[in-house]
Amino acid sequence: MSNRSVVPGYLRPPPARVLRLPSPGWTAVVIIVLLALVELYARSSLASPLDIVPVSDMVAETIRLLGDREFLVDSLGRTLGIIAIGFAVSSVLGIAAAYLLWRFDLCKRAFRPYLNVYYAVPTFALYPIMVVLFGSGITPIAVLSTVFAFGIVTVNAQTGFESTTPIIGKLGRVLRMTRWQYFRSILLPYALPNIITGLKLGLSYAIISVLASEFILSTEGLGHYISIAYDSFDIAEMYAGILVVTALALLATLLISAVLNRFDWRRRR
């Protein structure tokens, strides 16, 4: 047993290592191996250039796109702005709605059945209604993204609030906390792991919603850029756009985890 595992204050055991590598190291190894296999397959006679291109060509095209001001402003910037709006609004509304469902039993009984069937609703079918209500452009896609991500944030945040034990409520009453003090200092930190999960899933849902809407319905944005590359058989540009989406989603998810985990008391020494 290492010295770290017995030091008081560590609420979690140190991460396990396999062959002296932690789990993130093995994740990187697996990704590198898979990319190498794709590179070899794409350069072999088995692959068609209309189906896949080498990873090196994807990366080169991605670098070129990131140096293209028109792509950065008209495609990437527009899409990132809509994703940020949808994610921010759905996060705030989702956590607030989860608190209301946890705090008031009437709200829970009235609205929980709708959340349970939330994912059976064909969300993209609402796009024509959004266009009628808000017109074409950014607004209907942003609203659709917010609606799509709202449910998963709410469900996970409510699960976190409901996981608080009765002794936690008694502690707040003993300390004579106001409702806001109890929420900020006890309830929110206790529910934070579930909220983090909901926010990461909410970000994924927001990205999926925006890109799918742009791919199918819009005439601008990163999703539309990928769609045009696909229709014109520009496979290198299509995969470059997909790489940009993947990298942004991964970086955003890691950033959310890193920021919110700093406030998680279970991870503190």
PDB file of C-alpha atoms in Angstrom:
ATOM      1  CA  MET A   1       0.000   0.000   0.000  1.00  0.00           C
ATOM      2  CA  SER A   2       1.388   3.408  -0.937  1.00  0.00           C
ATOM      3  CA  ASN A   3       1.884   6.206   1.550  1.00  0.00           C
ATOM      4  CA  ARG A   4      -0.745   8.277  -0.209  1.00  0.00           C
ATOM      5  CA  SER A   5      -3.482   5.711   0.378  1.00  0.00           C
ATOM      6  CA  VAL A   6      -3.134   5.949   4.152  1.00  0.00           C
ATOM      7  CA  VAL A   7      -2.762   9.723   4.499  1.00  0.00           C
ATOM      8  CA  PRO A   8      -5.793  11.158   6.335  1.00  0.00           C
ATOM      9  CA  GLY A   9      -7.948  13.411   4.198  1.00  0.00           C
ATOM     10  CA  TYR A  10      -7.956  11.323   1.025  1.00  0.00           C
ATOM     11  CA  LEU A  11     -11.561  10.424   0.447  1.00  0.00           C
ATOM     12  CA  ARG A  12     -10.791   8.327  -2.633  1.00  0.00           C
ATOM     13  CA  PRO A  13      -8.080   5.714  -3.180  1.00  0.00           C
ATOM     14  CA  PRO A  14      -5.283   6.569  -5.609  1.00  0.00           C
ATOM     15  CA  PRO A  15      -6.012   5.563  -9.213  1.00  0.00           C
ATOM     16  CA  ALA A  16      -4.958   2.052 -10.171  1.00  0.00           C
ATOM     17  CA  ARG A  17      -2.041   1.592 -12.577  1.00  0.00           C
ATOM     18  CA  VAL A  18      -1.512  -1.189 -15.078  1.00  0.00           C
ATOM     19  CA  LEU A  19       2.060  -1.672 -16.288  1.00  0.00           C
ATOM     20  CA  ARG A  20       2.892   1.664 -14.611  1.00  0.00           C
ATOM     21  CA  LEU A  21       0.334   3.557 -16.690  1.00  0.00           C
ATOM     22  CA  PRO A  22      -2.809   5.199 -15.239  1.00  0.00           C
ATOM     23  CA  SER A  23      -6.133   4.833 -17.021  1.00  0.00           C
ATOM     24  CA  PRO A  24      -5.744   8.122 -18.996  1.00  0.00           C
ATOM     25  CA  GLY A  25      -2.423   6.817 -20.301  1.00  0.00           C
ATOM     26  CA  TRP A  26      -4.057   3.631 -21.535  1.00  0.00           C
ATOM     27  CA  THR A  27      -6.826   5.675 -23.124  1.00  0.00           C
ATOM     28  CA  ALA A  28      -4.200   7.606 -25.085  1.00  0.00           C
ATOM     29  CA  VAL A  29      -2.459   4.373 -26.101  1.00  0.00           C
ATOM     30  CA  VAL A  30      -5.705   2.858 -27.395  1.00  0.00           C
ATOM     31  CA  ILE A  31      -6.530   6.013 -29.387  1.00  0.00           C
ATOM     32  CA  ILE A  32      -3.054   6.138 -30.939  1.00  0.00           C
ATOM     33  CA  VAL A  33      -3.231   2.461 -31.911  1.00  0.00           C
ATOM     34  CA  LEU A  34      -6.675   2.895 -33.490  1.00  0.00           C
ATOM     35  CA  LEU A  35      -5.540   5.945 -35.441  1.00  0.00           C
ATOM     36  CA  ALA A  36      -2.483   4.050 -36.665  1.00  0.00           C
ATOM     37  CA  LEU A  37      -4.696   1.170 -37.840  1.00  0.00           C
ATOM     38  CA  VAL A  38      -6.976   3.609 -39.693  1.00  0.00           C
ATOM     39  CA  GLU A  39      -3.915   5.205 -41.314  1.00  0.00           C
ATOM     40  CA  LEU A  40      -2.608   1.829 -42.494  1.00  0.00           C
ATOM     41  CA  TYR A  41      -6.018   0.699 -43.725  1.00  0.00           C
ATOM     42  CA  ALA A  42      -6.683   3.942 -45.629  1.00  0.00           C
ATOM     43  CA  ARG A  43      -3.321   3.645 -47.435  1.00  0.00           C
ATOM     44  CA  SER A  44      -3.859   0.008 -48.328  1.00  0.00           C
ATOM     45  CA  SER A  45      -5.479  -1.303 -51.500  1.00  0.00           C
ATOM     46  CA  LEU A  46      -8.484  -2.483 -49.473  1.00  0.00           C
ATOM     47  CA  ALA A  47      -9.833   1.016 -48.865  1.00  0.00           C
ATOM     48  CA  SER A  48     -11.622   3.250 -51.346  1.00  0.00           C
ATOM     49  CA  PRO A  49     -10.643   6.946 -51.338  1.00  0.00           C
ATOM     50  CA  LEU A  50     -14.363   7.758 -51.482  1.00  0.00           C
ATOM     51  CA  ASP A  51     -14.911   6.001 -48.148  1.00  0.00           C
ATOM     52  CA  ILE A  52     -11.938   7.010 -46.010  1.00  0.00           C
ATOM     53  CA  VAL A  53      -8.705   8.969 -46.212  1.00  0.00           C
ATOM     54  CA  PRO A  54      -5.527   8.560 -44.157  1.00  0.00           C
ATOM     55  CA  VAL A  55      -5.473  10.145 -40.726  1.00  0.00           C
ATOM     56  CA  SER A  56      -2.491  12.262 -41.763  1.00  0.00           C
ATOM     57  CA  ASP A  57      -4.557  13.778 -44.585  1.00  0.00           C
ATOM     58  CA  MET A  58      -7.432  14.441 -42.156  1.00  0.00           C
ATOM     59  CA  VAL A  59      -5.082  16.236 -39.772  1.00  0.00           C
ATOM     60  CA  ALA A  60      -3.489  18.269 -42.582  1.00  0.00           C
ATOM     61  CA  GLU A  61      -6.924  19.346 -43.830  1.00  0.00           C
ATOM     62  CA  THR A  62      -7.999  20.188 -40.275  1.00  0.00           C
ATOM     63  CA  ILE A  63      -4.963  22.431 -39.817  1.00  0.00           C
ATOM     64  CA  ARG A  64      -5.782  24.146 -43.102  1.00  0.00           C
ATOM     65  CA  LEU A  65      -9.374  24.729 -42.034  1.00  0.00           C
ATOM     66  CA  LEU A  66      -8.322  26.182 -38.693  1.00  0.00           C
ATOM     67  CA  GLY A  67      -6.244  28.713 -40.601  1.00  0.00           C
ATOM     68  CA  ASP A  68      -9.158  29.686 -42.858  1.00  0.00           C
ATOM     69  CA  ARG A  69     -10.812  32.822 -41.477  1.00  0.00           C
ATOM     70  CA  GLU A  70     -14.047  32.238 -43.396  1.00  0.00           C
ATOM     71  CA  PHE A  71     -14.399  28.755 -41.912  1.00  0.00           C
ATOM     72  CA  LEU A  72     -13.598  29.978 -38.396  1.00  0.00           C
ATOM     73  CA  VAL A  73     -16.117  32.831 -38.491  1.00  0.00           C
ATOM     74  CA  ASP A  74     -18.958  31.608 -40.696  1.00  0.00           C
ATOM     75  CA  SER A  75     -18.976  27.911 -39.835  1.00  0.00           C
ATOM     76  CA  LEU A  76     -17.141  27.140 -36.595  1.00  0.00           C
ATOM     77  CA  GLY A  77     -17.854  30.404 -34.774  1.00  0.00           C
ATOM     78  CA  ARG A  78     -21.557  30.327 -35.590  1.00  0.00           C
ATOM     79  CA  THR A  79     -21.945  26.732 -34.432  1.00  0.00           C
ATOM     80  CA  LEU A  80     -19.963  27.261 -31.220  1.00  0.00           C
ATOM     81  CA  GLY A  81     -22.068  30.292 -30.382  1.00  0.00           C
ATOM     82  CA  ILE A  82     -25.331  28.361 -30.751  1.00  0.00           C
ATOM     83  CA  ILE A  83     -23.965  25.430 -28.725  1.00  0.00           C
ATOM     84  CA  ALA A  84     -22.815  27.765 -25.956  1.00  0.00           C
ATOM     85  CA  ILE A  85     -26.220  29.471 -25.790  1.00  0.00           C
ATOM     86  CA  GLY A  86     -28.152  26.196 -25.766  1.00  0.00           C
ATOM     87  CA  PHE A  87     -25.870  24.601 -23.181  1.00  0.00           C
ATOM     88  CA  ALA A  88     -25.833  27.610 -20.847  1.00  0.00           C
ATOM     89  CA  VAL A  89     -29.610  28.113 -20.905  1.00  0.00           C
ATOM     90  CA  SER A  90     -30.394  24.403 -20.535  1.00  0.00           C
ATOM     91  CA  SER A  91     -27.914  24.095 -17.631  1.00  0.00           C
ATOM     92  CA  VAL A  92     -29.383  26.987 -15.662  1.00  0.00           C
ATOM     93  CA  LEU A  93     -32.997  26.038 -16.344  1.00  0.00           C
ATOM     94  CA  GLY A  94     -32.313  22.334 -15.817  1.00  0.00           C
ATOM     95  CA  ILE A  95     -30.704  22.758 -12.389  1.00  0.00           C
ATOM     96  CA  ALA A  96     -33.406  25.240 -11.330  1.00  0.00           C
ATOM     97  CA  ALA A  97     -36.158  22.870 -12.479  1.00  0.00           C
ATOM     98  CA  ALA A  98     -34.489  19.959 -10.665  1.00  0.00           C
ATOM     99  CA  TYR A  99     -34.413  21.953  -7.453  1.00  0.00           C
ATOM    100  CA  LEU A 100     -38.115  22.798  -7.779  1.00  0.00           C
ATOM    101  CA  LEU A 101     -38.960  19.150  -8.421  1.00  0.00           C
ATOM    102  CA  TRP A 102     -36.939  18.166  -5.348  1.00  0.00           C
ATOM    103  CA  ARG A 103     -38.248  20.973  -3.141  1.00  0.00           C
ATOM    104  CA  PHE A 104     -41.954  20.799  -3.987  1.00  0.00           C
ATOM    105  CA  ASP A 105     -43.633  17.423  -4.122  1.00  0.00           C
ATOM    106  CA  LEU A 106     -46.519  18.841  -6.159  1.00  0.00           C
ATOM    107  CA  CYS A 107     -44.141  19.877  -8.947  1.00  0.00           C
ATOM    108  CA  LYS A 108     -42.528  16.445  -8.875  1.00  0.00           C
ATOM    109  CA  ARG A 109     -45.844  14.617  -9.171  1.00  0.00           C
ATOM    110  CA  ALA A 110     -47.042  16.970 -11.908  1.00  0.00           C
ATOM    111  CA  PHE A 111     -43.977  17.088 -14.152  1.00  0.00           C
ATOM    112  CA  ARG A 112     -41.941  13.943 -13.474  1.00  0.00           C
ATOM    113  CA  PRO A 113     -44.103  11.784 -15.812  1.00  0.00           C
ATOM    114  CA  TYR A 114     -43.287  14.171 -18.661  1.00  0.00           C
ATOM    115  CA  LEU A 115     -39.572  13.846 -17.961  1.00  0.00           C
ATOM    116  CA  ASN A 116     -39.877  10.071 -17.945  1.00  0.00           C
ATOM    117  CA  VAL A 117     -41.223  10.084 -21.518  1.00  0.00           C
ATOM    118  CA  TYR A 118     -39.030  13.014 -22.588  1.00  0.00           C
ATOM    119  CA  TYR A 119     -36.683  10.951 -24.763  1.00  0.00           C
ATOM    120  CA  ALA A 120     -39.542   9.324 -26.663  1.00  0.00           C
ATOM    121  CA  VAL A 121     -40.489  12.711 -28.113  1.00  0.00           C
ATOM    122  CA  PRO A 122     -39.077  13.284 -31.651  1.00  0.00           C
ATOM    123  CA  THR A 123     -37.376  16.556 -30.790  1.00  0.00           C
ATOM    124  CA  PHE A 124     -36.313  17.403 -34.349  1.00  0.00           C
ATOM    125  CA  ALA A 125     -39.945  17.202 -35.420  1.00  0.00           C
ATOM    126  CA  LEU A 126     -40.418  20.427 -33.439  1.00  0.00           C
ATOM    127  CA  TYR A 127     -38.134  22.372 -35.791  1.00  0.00           C
ATOM    128  CA  PRO A 128     -40.954  23.531 -38.134  1.00  0.00           C
ATOM    129  CA  ILE A 129     -42.838  24.814 -35.092  1.00  0.00           C
ATOM    130  CA  MET A 130     -39.707  26.660 -33.955  1.00  0.00           C
ATOM    131  CA  VAL A 131     -39.373  28.256 -37.387  1.00  0.00           C
ATOM    132  CA  VAL A 132     -43.014  29.397 -37.284  1.00  0.00           C
ATOM    133  CA  LEU A 133     -42.551  30.858 -33.795  1.00  0.00           C
ATOM    134  CA  PHE A 134     -39.052  32.348 -34.104  1.00  0.00           C
ATOM    135  CA  GLY A 135     -38.346  32.543 -37.819  1.00  0.00           C
ATOM    136  CA  SER A 136     -35.348  31.072 -39.617  1.00  0.00           C
ATOM    137  CA  GLY A 137     -31.747  31.536 -38.549  1.00  0.00           C
ATOM    138  CA  ILE A 138     -29.980  30.944 -35.251  1.00  0.00           C
ATOM    139  CA  THR A 139     -32.936  31.246 -32.849  1.00  0.00           C
ATOM    140  CA  PRO A 140     -34.883  28.054 -33.706  1.00  0.00           C
ATOM    141  CA  ILE A 141     -31.702  25.938 -33.612  1.00  0.00           C
ATOM    142  CA  ALA A 142     -30.698  27.451 -30.252  1.00  0.00           C
ATOM    143  CA  VAL A 143     -34.170  26.830 -28.807  1.00  0.00           C
ATOM    144  CA  LEU A 144     -34.187  23.260 -30.116  1.00  0.00           C
ATOM    145  CA  SER A 145     -30.731  22.674 -28.616  1.00  0.00           C
ATOM    146  CA  THR A 146     -31.899  24.031 -25.264  1.00  0.00           C
ATOM    147  CA  VAL A 147     -34.992  21.819 -25.267  1.00  0.00           C
ATOM    148  CA  PHE A 148     -32.942  18.761 -26.258  1.00  0.00           C
ATOM    149  CA  ALA A 149     -30.360  19.220 -23.469  1.00  0.00           C
ATOM    150  CA  PHE A 150     -32.760  20.438 -20.770  1.00  0.00           C
ATOM    151  CA  GLY A 151     -34.209  17.033 -19.907  1.00  0.00           C
ATOM    152  CA  ILE A 152     -30.973  15.187 -19.239  1.00  0.00           C
ATOM    153  CA  VAL A 153     -29.616  18.019 -17.071  1.00  0.00           C
ATOM    154  CA  THR A 154     -32.837  18.121 -15.052  1.00  0.00           C
ATOM    155  CA  VAL A 155     -33.029  14.362 -14.481  1.00  0.00           C
ATOM    156  CA  ASN A 156     -29.413  14.049 -13.317  1.00  0.00           C
ATOM    157  CA  ALA A 157     -29.551  17.146 -11.100  1.00  0.00           C
ATOM    158  CA  GLN A 158     -32.763  15.927  -9.486  1.00  0.00           C
ATOM    159  CA  THR A 159     -31.146  12.537  -8.838  1.00  0.00           C
ATOM    160  CA  GLY A 160     -28.299  14.347  -7.101  1.00  0.00           C
ATOM    161  CA  PHE A 161     -30.621  16.422  -4.925  1.00  0.00           C
ATOM    162  CA  GLU A 162     -32.665  13.365  -3.988  1.00  0.00           C
ATOM    163  CA  SER A 163     -29.525  11.446  -3.012  1.00  0.00           C
ATOM    164  CA  THR A 164     -28.976  13.710   0.000  1.00  0.00           C
ATOM    165  CA  THR A 165     -29.511  11.788   3.230  1.00  0.00           C
ATOM    166  CA  PRO A 166     -31.893  13.008   5.972  1.00  0.00           C
ATOM    167  CA  ILE A 167     -28.934  13.717   8.245  1.00  0.00           C
ATOM    168  CA  ILE A 168     -27.855  16.429   5.818  1.00  0.00           C
ATOM    169  CA  GLY A 169     -31.159  18.245   6.286  1.00  0.00           C
ATOM    170  CA  LYS A 170     -30.836  17.949  10.043  1.00  0.00           C
ATOM    171  CA  LEU A 171     -27.357  19.449   9.845  1.00  0.00           C
ATOM    172  CA  GLY A 172     -28.721  22.507   8.055  1.00  0.00           C
ATOM    173  CA  ARG A 173     -31.426  22.969  10.686  1.00  0.00           C
ATOM    174  CA  VAL A 174     -28.929  22.578  13.540  1.00  0.00           C
ATOM    175  CA  LEU A 175     -26.698  25.232  11.979  1.00  0.00           C
ATOM    176  CA  ARG A 176     -29.785  27.462  11.441  1.00  0.00           C
ATOM    177  CA  MET A 177     -28.962  28.011   7.807  1.00  0.00           C
ATOM    178  CA  THR A 178     -31.150  30.014   5.498  1.00  0.00           C
ATOM    179  CA  ARG A 179     -32.540  28.226   2.456  1.00  0.00           C
ATOM    180  CA  TRP A 180     -29.939  29.838   0.210  1.00  0.00           C
ATOM    181  CA  GLN A 181     -27.064  28.964   2.601  1.00  0.00           C
ATOM    182  CA  TYR A 182     -28.254  25.364   2.788  1.00  0.00           C
ATOM    183  CA  PHE A 183     -28.491  25.118  -1.005  1.00  0.00           C
ATOM    184  CA  ARG A 184     -25.098  26.725  -1.623  1.00  0.00           C
ATOM    185  CA  SER A 185     -23.060  25.115   1.172  1.00  0.00           C
ATOM    186  CA  ILE A 186     -24.620  21.666   1.609  1.00  0.00           C
ATOM    187  CA  LEU A 187     -27.144  20.597  -1.012  1.00  0.00           C
ATOM    188  CA  LEU A 188     -25.314  21.740  -4.137  1.00  0.00           C
ATOM    189  CA  PRO A 189     -21.890  20.280  -3.176  1.00  0.00           C
ATOM    190  CA  TYR A 190     -23.536  17.017  -2.153  1.00  0.00           C
ATOM    191  CA  ALA A 191     -25.362  16.715  -5.497  1.00  0.00           C
ATOM    192  CA  LEU A 192     -22.437  17.962  -7.584  1.00  0.00           C
ATOM    193  CA  PRO A 193     -21.252  14.578  -8.966  1.00  0.00           C
ATOM    194  CA  ASN A 194     -24.672  13.946 -10.504  1.00  0.00           C
ATOM    195  CA  ILE A 195     -24.877  17.531 -11.733  1.00  0.00           C
ATOM    196  CA  ILE A 196     -21.480  17.156 -13.411  1.00  0.00           C
ATOM    197  CA  THR A 197     -22.728  14.034 -15.189  1.00  0.00           C
ATOM    198  CA  GLY A 198     -25.860  15.860 -16.307  1.00  0.00           C
ATOM    199  CA  LEU A 199     -23.897  18.852 -17.589  1.00  0.00           C
ATOM    200  CA  LYS A 200     -21.513  16.674 -19.587  1.00  0.00           C
ATOM    201  CA  LEU A 201     -24.418  14.785 -21.123  1.00  0.00           C
ATOM    202  CA  GLY A 202     -26.254  18.073 -21.682  1.00  0.00           C
ATOM    203  CA  LEU A 203     -23.263  19.430 -23.592  1.00  0.00           C
ATOM    204  CA  SER A 204     -23.199  16.301 -25.743  1.00  0.00           C
ATOM    205  CA  TYR A 205     -26.918  16.648 -26.440  1.00  0.00           C
ATOM    206  CA  ALA A 206     -26.513  20.332 -27.309  1.00  0.00           C
ATOM    207  CA  ILE A 207     -23.699  19.548 -29.759  1.00  0.00           C
ATOM    208  CA  ILE A 208     -25.690  16.717 -31.361  1.00  0.00           C
ATOM    209  CA  SER A 209     -28.798  18.870 -31.687  1.00  0.00           C
ATOM    210  CA  VAL A 210     -27.027  21.858 -33.231  1.00  0.00           C
ATOM    211  CA  LEU A 211     -24.935  19.843 -35.690  1.00  0.00           C
ATOM    212  CA  ALA A 212     -27.849  17.631 -36.735  1.00  0.00           C
ATOM    213  CA  SER A 213     -30.065  20.676 -37.277  1.00  0.00           C
ATOM    214  CA  GLU A 214     -27.387  22.397 -39.341  1.00  0.00           C
ATOM    215  CA  PHE A 215     -26.640  19.200 -41.276  1.00  0.00           C
ATOM    216  CA  ILE A 216     -30.262  18.623 -42.266  1.00  0.00           C
ATOM    217  CA  LEU A 217     -32.029  21.967 -42.106  1.00  0.00           C
ATOM    218  CA  SER A 218     -29.611  24.902 -42.083  1.00  0.00           C
ATOM    219  CA  THR A 219     -27.658  26.675 -44.805  1.00  0.00           C
ATOM    220  CA  GLU A 220     -24.844  27.784 -42.494  1.00  0.00           C
ATOM    221  CA  GLY A 221     -22.659  26.448 -39.716  1.00  0.00           C
ATOM    222  CA  LEU A 222     -20.266  23.560 -39.179  1.00  0.00           C
ATOM    223  CA  GLY A 223     -22.966  20.914 -39.674  1.00  0.00           C
ATOM    224  CA  HIS A 224     -23.876  22.451 -43.030  1.00  0.00           C
ATOM    225  CA  TYR A 225     -20.171  22.568 -43.950  1.00  0.00           C
ATOM    226  CA  ILE A 226     -19.835  18.821 -43.288  1.00  0.00           C
ATOM    227  CA  SER A 227     -23.037  18.176 -45.264  1.00  0.00           C
ATOM    228  CA  ILE A 228     -21.742  20.108 -48.284  1.00  0.00           C
ATOM    229  CA  ALA A 229     -18.410  18.254 -48.158  1.00  0.00           C
ATOM    230  CA  TYR A 230     -20.292  14.948 -48.002  1.00  0.00           C
ATOM    231  CA  ASP A 231     -22.566  15.809 -50.941  1.00  0.00           C
ATOM    232  CA  SER A 232     -19.608  16.963 -53.071  1.00  0.00           C
ATOM    233  CA  PHE A 233     -17.507  13.850 -52.227  1.00  0.00           C
ATOM    234  CA  ASP A 234     -14.791  15.987 -50.624  1.00  0.00           C
ATOM    235  CA  ILE A 235     -13.962  13.237 -48.142  1.00  0.00           C
ATOM    236  CA  ALA A 236     -10.888  14.939 -46.659  1.00  0.00           C
ATOM    237  CA  GLU A 237     -12.865  18.087 -45.788  1.00  0.00           C
ATOM    238  CA  MET A 238     -15.728  16.021 -44.401  1.00  0.00           C
ATOM    239  CA  TYR A 239     -13.445  14.098 -42.050  1.00  0.00           C
ATOM    240  CA  ALA A 240     -11.628  17.310 -41.114  1.00  0.00           C
ATOM    241  CA  GLY A 241     -14.931  18.840 -40.043  1.00  0.00           C
ATOM    242  CA  ILE A 242     -15.730  15.708 -38.029  1.00  0.00           C
ATOM    243  CA  LEU A 243     -12.298  15.888 -36.365  1.00  0.00           C
ATOM    244  CA  VAL A 244     -12.939  19.501 -35.378  1.00  0.00           C
ATOM    245  CA  VAL A 245     -16.296  18.535 -33.857  1.00  0.00           C
ATOM    246  CA  THR A 246     -14.768  15.581 -31.984  1.00  0.00           C
ATOM    247  CA  ALA A 247     -11.869  17.616 -30.622  1.00  0.00           C
ATOM    248  CA  LEU A 248     -14.121  20.454 -29.476  1.00  0.00           C
ATOM    249  CA  ALA A 249     -16.569  18.086 -27.769  1.00  0.00           C
ATOM    250  CA  LEU A 250     -13.727  16.267 -25.999  1.00  0.00           C
ATOM    251  CA  LEU A 251     -12.024  19.466 -24.858  1.00  0.00           C
ATOM    252  CA  ALA A 252     -15.292  21.015 -23.660  1.00  0.00           C
ATOM    253  CA  THR A 253     -16.218  17.881 -21.691  1.00  0.00           C
ATOM    254  CA  LEU A 254     -12.779  17.681 -20.070  1.00  0.00           C
ATOM    255  CA  LEU A 255     -12.920  21.383 -19.215  1.00  0.00           C
ATOM    256  CA  ILE A 256     -16.331  21.038 -17.560  1.00  0.00           C
ATOM    257  CA  SER A 257     -15.110  18.065 -15.532  1.00  0.00           C
ATOM    258  CA  ALA A 258     -11.906  19.837 -14.486  1.00  0.00           C
ATOM    259  CA  VAL A 259     -13.691  23.036 -13.428  1.00  0.00           C
ATOM    260  CA  LEU A 260     -16.579  21.443 -11.558  1.00  0.00           C
ATOM    261  CA  ASN A 261     -14.459  18.748  -9.915  1.00  0.00           C
ATOM    262  CA  ARG A 262     -12.507  21.497  -8.154  1.00  0.00           C
ATOM    263  CA  PHE A 263     -15.705  22.254  -6.250  1.00  0.00           C
ATOM    264  CA  ASP A 264     -16.406  18.588  -5.441  1.00  0.00           C
ATOM    265  CA  TRP A 265     -15.558  18.075  -1.760  1.00  0.00           C
ATOM    266  CA  ARG A 266     -15.136  14.319  -2.344  1.00  0.00           C
ATOM    267  CA  ARG A 267     -12.032  15.011  -4.423  1.00  0.00           C
ATOM    268  CA  ARG A 268     -10.369  17.358  -1.940  1.00  0.00           C
ATOM    269  CA  ARG A 269      -7.564  16.369   0.359  1.00  0.00           C
TER     270      ARG A 269
END
